[in-house]
C-alpha atoms as a printed R data frame, in Angstrom:
    type eleno elety resid chain resno      x       y      z
1   ATOM     1    CA   MET     A     1 25.269 -56.145 46.134
2   ATOM     2    CA   TRP     A     2 23.565 -53.119 47.773
3   ATOM     3    CA   GLU     A     3 20.394 -55.104 48.391
4   ATOM     4    CA   GLN     A     4 22.372 -57.898 50.090
5   ATOM     5    CA   LEU     A     5 24.167 -55.393 52.314
6   ATOM     6    CA   ASP     A     6 20.844 -53.742 53.150
7   ATOM     7    CA   GLN     A     7 19.383 -57.129 54.084
8   ATOM     8    CA   GLN     A     8 22.392 -58.058 56.223
9   ATOM     9    CA   ILE     A     9 22.217 -54.792 58.143
10  ATOM    10    CA   PHE     A    10 18.465 -55.289 58.530
11  ATOM    11    CA   LEU     A    11 18.939 -58.774 60.007
12  ATOM    12    CA   PHE     A    12 21.641 -57.489 62.361
13  ATOM    13    CA   ILE     A    13 19.394 -54.713 63.705
14  ATOM    14    CA   ASN     A    14 16.173 -56.750 63.678
15  ATOM    15    CA   SER     A    15 17.610 -59.949 65.192
16  ATOM    16    CA   THR     A    16 21.116 -59.633 66.605
17  ATOM    17    CA   THR     A    17 20.518 -56.458 68.626
18  ATOM    18    CA   ALA     A    18 17.282 -57.848 70.107
19  ATOM    19    CA   ASN     A    19 16.964 -57.557 73.874
20  ATOM    20    CA   PRO     A    20 14.102 -57.069 76.365
21  ATOM    21    CA   LEU     A    21 14.674 -53.309 76.733
22  ATOM    22    CA   PHE     A    22 14.577 -52.699 72.969
23  ATOM    23    CA   ASP     A    23 11.601 -55.079 72.647
24  ATOM    24    CA   ALA     A    24  9.655 -52.903 75.077
25  ATOM    25    CA   PHE     A    25 10.835 -49.460 73.951
26  ATOM    26    CA   PHE     A    26 10.998 -49.470 70.151
27  ATOM    27    CA   PRO     A    27  7.484 -50.775 69.364
28  ATOM    28    CA   TRP     A    28  6.114 -48.107 71.713
29  ATOM    29    CA   TRP     A    29  8.386 -45.405 70.254
30  ATOM    30    CA   THR     A    30  7.634 -46.236 66.610
31  ATOM    31    CA   ASP     A    31  3.910 -45.612 67.109
32  ATOM    32    CA   PHE     A    32  4.128 -42.827 69.698
33  ATOM    33    CA   GLN     A    33  4.399 -39.890 67.265
34  ATOM    34    CA   LYS     A    34  1.158 -40.781 65.489
35  ATOM    35    CA   SER     A    35 -0.805 -41.639 68.618
36  ATOM    36    CA   PRO     A    36 -3.757 -39.583 69.898
37  ATOM    37    CA   TRP     A    37 -1.850 -39.117 73.181
38  ATOM    38    CA   PHE     A    38  0.939 -37.321 71.311
39  ATOM    39    CA   LEU     A    39 -1.414 -35.259 69.152
40  ATOM    40    CA   PHE     A    40 -3.737 -34.142 71.956
41  ATOM    41    CA   MET     A    41 -1.412 -33.988 74.973
42  ATOM    42    CA   VAL     A    42  2.245 -33.649 73.996
43  ATOM    43    CA   LEU     A    43  1.832 -31.337 70.998
44  ATOM    44    CA   PRO     A    44 -0.405 -28.805 72.827
45  ATOM    45    CA   THR     A    45  2.019 -28.828 75.783
46  ATOM    46    CA   ILE     A    46  4.929 -28.064 73.444
47  ATOM    47    CA   LEU     A    47  2.886 -25.290 71.807
48  ATOM    48    CA   LEU     A    48  2.131 -23.725 75.187
49  ATOM    49    CA   TRP     A    49  5.771 -23.960 76.301
50  ATOM    50    CA   LEU     A    50  6.994 -22.401 73.031
51  ATOM    51    CA   PHE     A    51  4.466 -19.592 73.348
52  ATOM    52    CA   ILE     A    52  5.574 -18.846 76.910
53  ATOM    53    CA   LYS     A    53  9.288 -18.949 75.944
54  ATOM    54    CA   THR     A    54  9.306 -17.246 72.539
55  ATOM    55    CA   ARG     A    55  5.777 -15.944 72.019
56  ATOM    56    CA   MET     A    56  4.497 -16.116 68.472
57  ATOM    57    CA   LYS     A    57  7.797 -17.190 66.889
58  ATOM    58    CA   GLY     A    58  7.616 -20.566 68.630
59  ATOM    59    CA   VAL     A    59  3.980 -21.123 67.751
60  ATOM    60    CA   LEU     A    60  4.587 -20.157 64.113
61  ATOM    61    CA   VAL     A    61  7.605 -22.451 63.876
62  ATOM    62    CA   LEU     A    62  5.737 -25.393 65.379
63  ATOM    63    CA   VAL     A    63  2.616 -24.884 63.256
64  ATOM    64    CA   SER     A    64  4.817 -24.520 60.160
65  ATOM    65    CA   ALA     A    65  6.734 -27.648 61.175
66  ATOM    66    CA   VAL     A    66  3.476 -29.619 61.242
67  ATOM    67    CA   GLY     A    67  2.822 -28.367 57.698
68  ATOM    68    CA   VAL     A    68  6.327 -29.397 56.637
69  ATOM    69    CA   ALA     A    69  5.861 -32.876 58.152
70  ATOM    70    CA   SER     A    70  2.479 -33.230 56.434
71  ATOM    71    CA   PHE     A    71  4.021 -32.274 53.083
72  ATOM    72    CA   ALA     A    72  6.947 -34.657 53.686
73  ATOM    73    CA   ASP     A    73  4.511 -37.456 54.549
74  ATOM    74    CA   PHE     A    74  2.494 -36.793 51.371
75  ATOM    75    CA   LEU     A    75  5.657 -36.713 49.254
76  ATOM    76    CA   SER     A    76  7.019 -39.982 50.618
77  ATOM    77    CA   GLY     A    77  3.792 -41.922 51.080
78  ATOM    78    CA   ASP     A    78  1.658 -40.764 48.176
79  ATOM    79    CA   LEU     A    79  4.195 -39.886 45.499
80  ATOM    80    CA   ILE     A    80  7.432 -41.860 45.979
81  ATOM    81    CA   LYS     A    81  6.318 -45.172 47.525
82  ATOM    82    CA   PRO     A    82  3.831 -46.028 44.734
83  ATOM    83    CA   VAL     A    83  6.545 -45.426 42.128
84  ATOM    84    CA   ILE     A    84  9.306 -47.465 43.833
85  ATOM    85    CA   GLU     A    85  6.985 -50.251 45.112
86  ATOM    86    CA   ARG     A    86  9.551 -51.852 47.431
87  ATOM    87    CA   ALA     A    87  8.118 -54.639 49.568
88  ATOM    88    CA   ARG     A    88  8.373 -54.382 53.331
89  ATOM    89    CA   PRO     A    89 10.801 -56.828 55.006
90  ATOM    90    CA   PHE     A    90  8.031 -59.132 56.243
91  ATOM    91    CA   ARG     A    91  6.754 -59.410 52.646
92  ATOM    92    CA   SER     A    92 10.192 -59.865 51.071
93  ATOM    93    CA   ASP     A    93 12.359 -62.924 50.490
94  ATOM    94    CA   LEU     A    94 13.508 -62.436 54.118
95  ATOM    95    CA   ALA     A    95  9.966 -62.901 55.462
96  ATOM    96    CA   ASP     A    96 10.814 -66.110 57.357
97  ATOM    97    CA   LEU     A    97 13.684 -64.368 59.189
98  ATOM    98    CA   VAL     A    98 11.933 -61.126 60.124
99  ATOM    99    CA   ILE     A    99 10.954 -60.531 63.732
100 ATOM   100    CA   LEU     A   100  7.848 -58.381 63.425
101 ATOM   101    CA   ARG     A   101  7.327 -56.332 66.567
102 ATOM   102    CA   GLY     A   102  3.846 -54.900 66.278
103 ATOM   103    CA   PRO     A   103  1.188 -55.014 63.603
104 ATOM   104    CA   GLU     A   104  1.996 -55.429 59.928
105 ATOM   105    CA   GLN     A   105  2.205 -52.076 58.188
106 ATOM   106    CA   GLY     A   106  0.385 -51.551 54.913
107 ATOM   107    CA   GLY     A   107  1.739 -50.107 51.722
108 ATOM   108    CA   PHE     A   108  5.256 -50.061 50.421
109 ATOM   109    CA   SER     A   109  8.558 -49.689 52.230
110 ATOM   110    CA   PHE     A   110 10.715 -47.123 50.403
111 ATOM   111    CA   PRO     A   111 11.225 -44.525 51.753
112 ATOM   112    CA   SER     A   112 10.209 -44.719 55.389
113 ATOM   113    CA   SER     A   113  7.601 -42.000 55.937
114 ATOM   114    CA   HIS     A   114  8.327 -42.061 59.683
115 ATOM   115    CA   ALA     A   115 11.976 -41.233 58.932
116 ATOM   116    CA   VAL     A   116 11.074 -38.590 56.344
117 ATOM   117    CA   ASP     A   117  8.710 -36.892 58.802
118 ATOM   118    CA   ALA     A   118 11.064 -37.097 61.796
119 ATOM   119    CA   PHE     A   119 14.098 -35.730 59.947
120 ATOM   120    CA   ALA     A   120 12.047 -33.039 58.185
121 ATOM   121    CA   LEU     A   121 10.850 -31.835 61.585
122 ATOM   122    CA   ALA     A   122 14.334 -32.006 63.106
123 ATOM   123    CA   ALA     A   123 15.906 -30.071 60.233
124 ATOM   124    CA   PHE     A   124 13.125 -27.484 59.988
125 ATOM   125    CA   ILE     A   125 12.925 -26.712 63.715
126 ATOM   126    CA   GLY     A   126 16.726 -26.934 64.037
127 ATOM   127    CA   VAL     A   127 17.187 -24.028 61.622
128 ATOM   128    CA   PHE     A   128 15.076 -21.775 63.870
129 ATOM   129    CA   TYR     A   129 16.319 -23.262 67.168
130 ATOM   130    CA   PRO     A   130 19.926 -24.412 66.643
131 ATOM   131    CA   LYS     A   131 20.331 -25.544 70.269
132 ATOM   132    CA   ALA     A   132 17.485 -28.026 69.741
133 ATOM   133    CA   GLN     A   133 19.028 -29.545 66.618
134 ATOM   134    CA   ILE     A   134 21.076 -32.325 68.251
135 ATOM   135    CA   PRO     A   135 18.277 -33.559 70.562
136 ATOM   136    CA   LEU     A   136 15.831 -33.476 67.642
137 ATOM   137    CA   LEU     A   137 18.235 -35.445 65.444
138 ATOM   138    CA   VAL     A   138 18.663 -38.030 68.220
139 ATOM   139    CA   LEU     A   139 14.876 -38.426 68.428
140 ATOM   140    CA   ALA     A   140 14.669 -38.709 64.622
141 ATOM   141    CA   PHE     A   141 17.404 -41.358 64.655
142 ATOM   142    CA   LEU     A   142 15.494 -43.325 67.308
143 ATOM   143    CA   THR     A   143 12.428 -43.196 65.083
144 ATOM   144    CA   ALA     A   144 14.382 -44.426 62.054
145 ATOM   145    CA   TYR     A   145 16.093 -47.188 64.035
146 ATOM   146    CA   SER     A   146 12.761 -48.291 65.519
147 ATOM   147    CA   ARG     A   147 11.313 -48.874 62.065
148 ATOM   148    CA   VAL     A   148 14.087 -51.349 61.223
149 ATOM   149    CA   TYR     A   149 14.104 -52.926 64.683
150 ATOM   150    CA   CYS     A   150 10.340 -53.477 64.529
151 ATOM   151    CA   GLY     A   151 10.709 -55.228 61.158
152 ATOM   152    CA   VAL     A   152  8.740 -52.846 58.951
153 ATOM   153    CA   HIS     A   153 11.565 -51.136 57.009
154 ATOM   154    CA   PHE     A   154 14.986 -51.916 55.581
155 ATOM   155    CA   PRO     A   155 17.934 -49.667 56.563
156 ATOM   156    CA   ALA     A   156 18.019 -48.130 53.059
157 ATOM   157    CA   ASP     A   157 14.372 -47.098 53.519
158 ATOM   158    CA   VAL     A   158 15.140 -45.137 56.681
159 ATOM   159    CA   ALA     A   159 18.443 -43.762 55.329
160 ATOM   160    CA   ALA     A   160 16.682 -42.423 52.223
161 ATOM   161    CA   GLY     A   161 13.901 -41.095 54.448
162 ATOM   162    CA   ALA     A   162 16.437 -39.321 56.669
163 ATOM   163    CA   ILE     A   163 18.172 -37.699 53.699
164 ATOM   164    CA   LEU     A   164 14.934 -36.701 51.971
165 ATOM   165    CA   GLY     A   165 13.334 -35.394 55.164
166 ATOM   166    CA   GLY     A   166 16.466 -33.574 56.310
167 ATOM   167    CA   LEU     A   167 16.923 -31.831 52.965
168 ATOM   168    CA   LEU     A   168 13.250 -30.992 52.659
169 ATOM   169    CA   GLY     A   169 13.013 -29.576 56.195
170 ATOM   170    CA   ALA     A   170 16.197 -27.525 55.866
171 ATOM   171    CA   VAL     A   171 15.344 -26.099 52.429
172 ATOM   172    CA   ILE     A   172 11.824 -25.104 53.466
173 ATOM   173    CA   ALA     A   173 13.163 -23.515 56.669
174 ATOM   174    CA   LEU     A   174 15.782 -21.516 54.773
175 ATOM   175    CA   ILE     A   175 13.161 -20.329 52.274
176 ATOM   176    CA   ALA     A   176 10.864 -19.366 55.163
177 ATOM   177    CA   GLN     A   177 13.706 -17.430 56.796
178 ATOM   178    CA   GLN     A   178 14.388 -15.509 53.569
179 ATOM   179    CA   ILE     A   179 10.710 -14.665 53.123
180 ATOM   180    CA   THR     A   180 10.459 -13.529 56.757
181 ATOM   181    CA   MET     A   181 13.551 -11.315 56.452
182 ATOM   182    CA   LYS     A   182 12.252  -9.700 53.236
183 ATOM   183    CA   TRP     A   183  8.854  -9.124 54.838
184 ATOM   184    CA   GLN     A   184 10.430  -7.546 57.936
185 ATOM   185    CA   ARG     A   185 12.621  -5.271 55.756
186 ATOM   186    CA   GLY     A   186  9.565  -4.228 53.783
187 ATOM   187    CA   ARG     A   187  7.746  -3.223 56.975
188 ATOM   188    CA   SER     A   188 10.578  -0.984 58.218
């Protein structure tokens, strides 16, 4: 029953919501975060802006967030996916109905590492910068939606990725806050 519902929602997002704007935006968006342009232009610009606005706190949060996303990516891609072994939509029994927007992705489908990473970042940074939480969650949602729209993940893959990433990012941020507070008390 759950698998049928997951497939029906997938087909709705992948086919029924198709339009020229989404066809242009979501394939670009789904690959943007892992592109060299993002890593060598956008990320350094964000680092510089954070340093100017909040000095070392911003730089430490962003550098830590990259570590959190790397750990989340390892957890989802290297530990969970090989155990679950869920086929991607274009390799499933829906293969003939899938509109694949972009290249085929390798590996397994569950959970979506893009969603895990995006929600881990949103949750982690959101703990330190609460005003940024809603915009970051919107960007994470766009990432998760793009993975289904582009035909490389089922909705359950991105939902599980969102939950796992969100919990992971929030827990690590709260632990980091506690450690920082204890360290600051010890210095005074």
